[in-house]
Each structure stands twice: as structure tokens, then as C-alpha cells.
CSV table of C-alpha atoms in Angstrom, one decimal:
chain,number,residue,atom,x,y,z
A,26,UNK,CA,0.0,0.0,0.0
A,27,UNK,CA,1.3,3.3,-1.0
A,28,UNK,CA,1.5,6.2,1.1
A,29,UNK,CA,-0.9,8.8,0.2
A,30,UNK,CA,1.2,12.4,1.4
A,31,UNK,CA,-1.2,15.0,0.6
A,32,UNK,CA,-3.9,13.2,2.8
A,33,UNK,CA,-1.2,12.3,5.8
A,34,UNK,CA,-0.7,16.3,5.5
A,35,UNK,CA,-4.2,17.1,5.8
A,36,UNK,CA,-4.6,14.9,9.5
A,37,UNK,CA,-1.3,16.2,10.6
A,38,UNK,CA,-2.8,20.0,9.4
A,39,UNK,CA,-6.3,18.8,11.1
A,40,UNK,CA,-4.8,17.6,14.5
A,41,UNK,CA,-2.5,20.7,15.0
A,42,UNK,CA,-5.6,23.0,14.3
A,43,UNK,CA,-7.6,21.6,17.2
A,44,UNK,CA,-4.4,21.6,19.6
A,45,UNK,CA,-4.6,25.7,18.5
A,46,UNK,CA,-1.1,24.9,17.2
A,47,UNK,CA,0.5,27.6,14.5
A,48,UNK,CA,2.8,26.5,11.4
A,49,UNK,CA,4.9,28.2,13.9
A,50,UNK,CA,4.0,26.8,17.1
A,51,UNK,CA,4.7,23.5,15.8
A,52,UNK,CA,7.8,23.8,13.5
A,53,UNK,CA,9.5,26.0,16.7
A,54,UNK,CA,8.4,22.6,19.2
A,55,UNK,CA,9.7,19.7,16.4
A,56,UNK,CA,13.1,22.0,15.3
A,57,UNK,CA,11.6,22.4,11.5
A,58,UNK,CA,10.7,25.2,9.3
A,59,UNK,CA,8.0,26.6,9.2
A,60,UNK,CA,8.2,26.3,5.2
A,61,UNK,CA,9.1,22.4,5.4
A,62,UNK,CA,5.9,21.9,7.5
A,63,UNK,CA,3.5,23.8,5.4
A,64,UNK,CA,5.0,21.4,2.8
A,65,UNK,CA,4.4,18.5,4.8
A,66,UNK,CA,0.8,19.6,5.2
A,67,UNK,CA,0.0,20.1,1.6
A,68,UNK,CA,1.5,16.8,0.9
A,69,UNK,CA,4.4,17.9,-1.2
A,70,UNK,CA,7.3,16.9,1.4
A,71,UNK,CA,7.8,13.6,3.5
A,72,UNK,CA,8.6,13.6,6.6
A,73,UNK,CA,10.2,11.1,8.3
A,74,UNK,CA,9.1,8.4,10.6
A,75,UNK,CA,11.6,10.2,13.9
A,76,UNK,CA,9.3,13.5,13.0
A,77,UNK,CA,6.0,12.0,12.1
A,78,UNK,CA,6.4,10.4,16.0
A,79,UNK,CA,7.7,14.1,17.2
A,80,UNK,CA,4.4,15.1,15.7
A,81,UNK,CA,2.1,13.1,16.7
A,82,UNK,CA,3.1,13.0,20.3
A,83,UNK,CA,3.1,17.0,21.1
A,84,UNK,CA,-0.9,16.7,18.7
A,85,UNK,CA,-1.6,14.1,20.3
A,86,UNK,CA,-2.6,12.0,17.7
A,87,UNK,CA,-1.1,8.3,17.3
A,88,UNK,CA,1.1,7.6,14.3
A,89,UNK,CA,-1.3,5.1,13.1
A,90,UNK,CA,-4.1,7.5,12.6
A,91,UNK,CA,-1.9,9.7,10.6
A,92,UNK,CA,-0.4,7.4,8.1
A,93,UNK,CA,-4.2,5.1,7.5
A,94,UNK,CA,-6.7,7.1,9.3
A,95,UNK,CA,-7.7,4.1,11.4
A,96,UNK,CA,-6.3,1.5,13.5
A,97,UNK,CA,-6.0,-2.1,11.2
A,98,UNK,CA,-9.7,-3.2,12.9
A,99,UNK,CA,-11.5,0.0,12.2
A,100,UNK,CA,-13.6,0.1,8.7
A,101,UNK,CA,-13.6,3.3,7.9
A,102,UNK,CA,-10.7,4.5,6.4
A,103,UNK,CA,-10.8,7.3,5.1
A,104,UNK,CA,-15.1,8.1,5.8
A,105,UNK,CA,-14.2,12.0,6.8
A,106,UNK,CA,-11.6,12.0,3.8
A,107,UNK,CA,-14.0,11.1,1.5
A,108,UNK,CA,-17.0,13.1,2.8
A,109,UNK,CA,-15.3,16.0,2.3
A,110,UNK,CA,-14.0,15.5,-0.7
A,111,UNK,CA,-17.4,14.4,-1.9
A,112,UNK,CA,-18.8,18.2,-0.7
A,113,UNK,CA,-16.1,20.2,-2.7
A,114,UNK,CA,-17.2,18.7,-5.8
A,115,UNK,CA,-20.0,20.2,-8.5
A,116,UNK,CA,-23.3,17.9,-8.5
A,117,UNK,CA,-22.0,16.5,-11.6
A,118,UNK,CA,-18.3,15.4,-10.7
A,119,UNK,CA,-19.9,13.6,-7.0
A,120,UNK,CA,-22.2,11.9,-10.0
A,121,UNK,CA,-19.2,11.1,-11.9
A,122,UNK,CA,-17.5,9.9,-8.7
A,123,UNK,CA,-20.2,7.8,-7.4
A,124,UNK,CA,-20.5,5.5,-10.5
A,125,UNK,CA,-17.0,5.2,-10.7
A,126,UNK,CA,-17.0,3.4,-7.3
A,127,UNK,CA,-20.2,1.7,-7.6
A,128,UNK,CA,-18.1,-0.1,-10.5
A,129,UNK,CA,-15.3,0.0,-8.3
A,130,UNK,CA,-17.6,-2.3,-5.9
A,131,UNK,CA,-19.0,-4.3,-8.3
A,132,UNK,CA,-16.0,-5.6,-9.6
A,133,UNK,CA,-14.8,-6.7,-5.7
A,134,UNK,CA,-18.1,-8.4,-5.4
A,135,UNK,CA,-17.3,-10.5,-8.4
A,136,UNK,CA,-14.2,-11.3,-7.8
């Protein structure tokens, strides 16, 4: 399974947004930039696993949630990805999108 970075970004943006955490705040706290993190969070850096853990332990948020958004017995990866993503999309592309995995399904159920 490959990682996806710009999603890993967006939980690491999400979880130091409810801490009240600045770009700032959190670069000073981990010894980063400010400019590495803000690439981190758009998905267009990786950071590495001794960071991700620096991370995750001053937000408060375990490593496992960050890289798969749920622990190996929870079934809904990715539900609050998705749903969002599903809301910032024109009538016609969350159309588009739903038959796509409605194919997507069908061909699991068959195989």
C-alpha cells in the first residue's frame, strides 16, 4: 500500500488546528521550518518516521491514525476524507464519482 502524502498532510494540518497549534508553534516545538511543515501539510514533502512520531506525540494523535486514518480493525478509512471531498465537488463530478466506485464495488463483489 502506497503512502498517500497530501492526505497524511491534511490529518497532521487537522490535528494541530484543534491543539490551536500555529505552522509556527509546531515547526519551533519539532526543530523544522515553518516552510518544510507547510509542505508536509500540503502533501508535497515527506517527513520522516523520527518526526512523524515528534508530531504526533506533542498533537496528540497516534502515528497510526496519521499514516491510515484508522487502526488495522477499524472500517472506515478514510469516511471523513472522502466526505469532504465528496462536498467540494460540483453535483455533476460527486455523480461522476459515485458511479466510478459503484463499478469499483461491483467488480470486488465478483471477484
Amino acid at each position: 500500500m502506497a503512502l498517500d502524502y497530501t492526505v497524511i498532510g491534511q490529518r497532521i494540518k487537522q490535528a494541530r488546528l484543534a491543539k490551536n497549534y500555529t505552522q509556527e508553534d509546531l515547526a519551533e516545538k519539532v526543530d523544522i521550518s515553518v516552510a518544510f511543515l507547510s509542505r508536509v501539510e500540503r502533501g508535497n514533502s515527506h517527513i520522516n518516521l523520527k518526526r512523524l512520531n515528534q508530531i504526533c506525540g506533542l498533537l496528540d494523535v497516534s502515528e497510526g491514525y496519521v499514516l491510515n486514518g484508522a487502526s488495522s480493525n477499524q472500517s472506515n478509512y478514510l469516511d471523513k476524507e472522502f466526505a469532504e471531498l465528496i462536498k467540494s465537488c460540483s453535483p455533476e463530478k460527486q455523480k461522476l464519482i459515485y458511479n466510478i466506485a459503484q463499478v469499483i464495488a461491483e467488480n470486488d463483489e465478483n471477484e
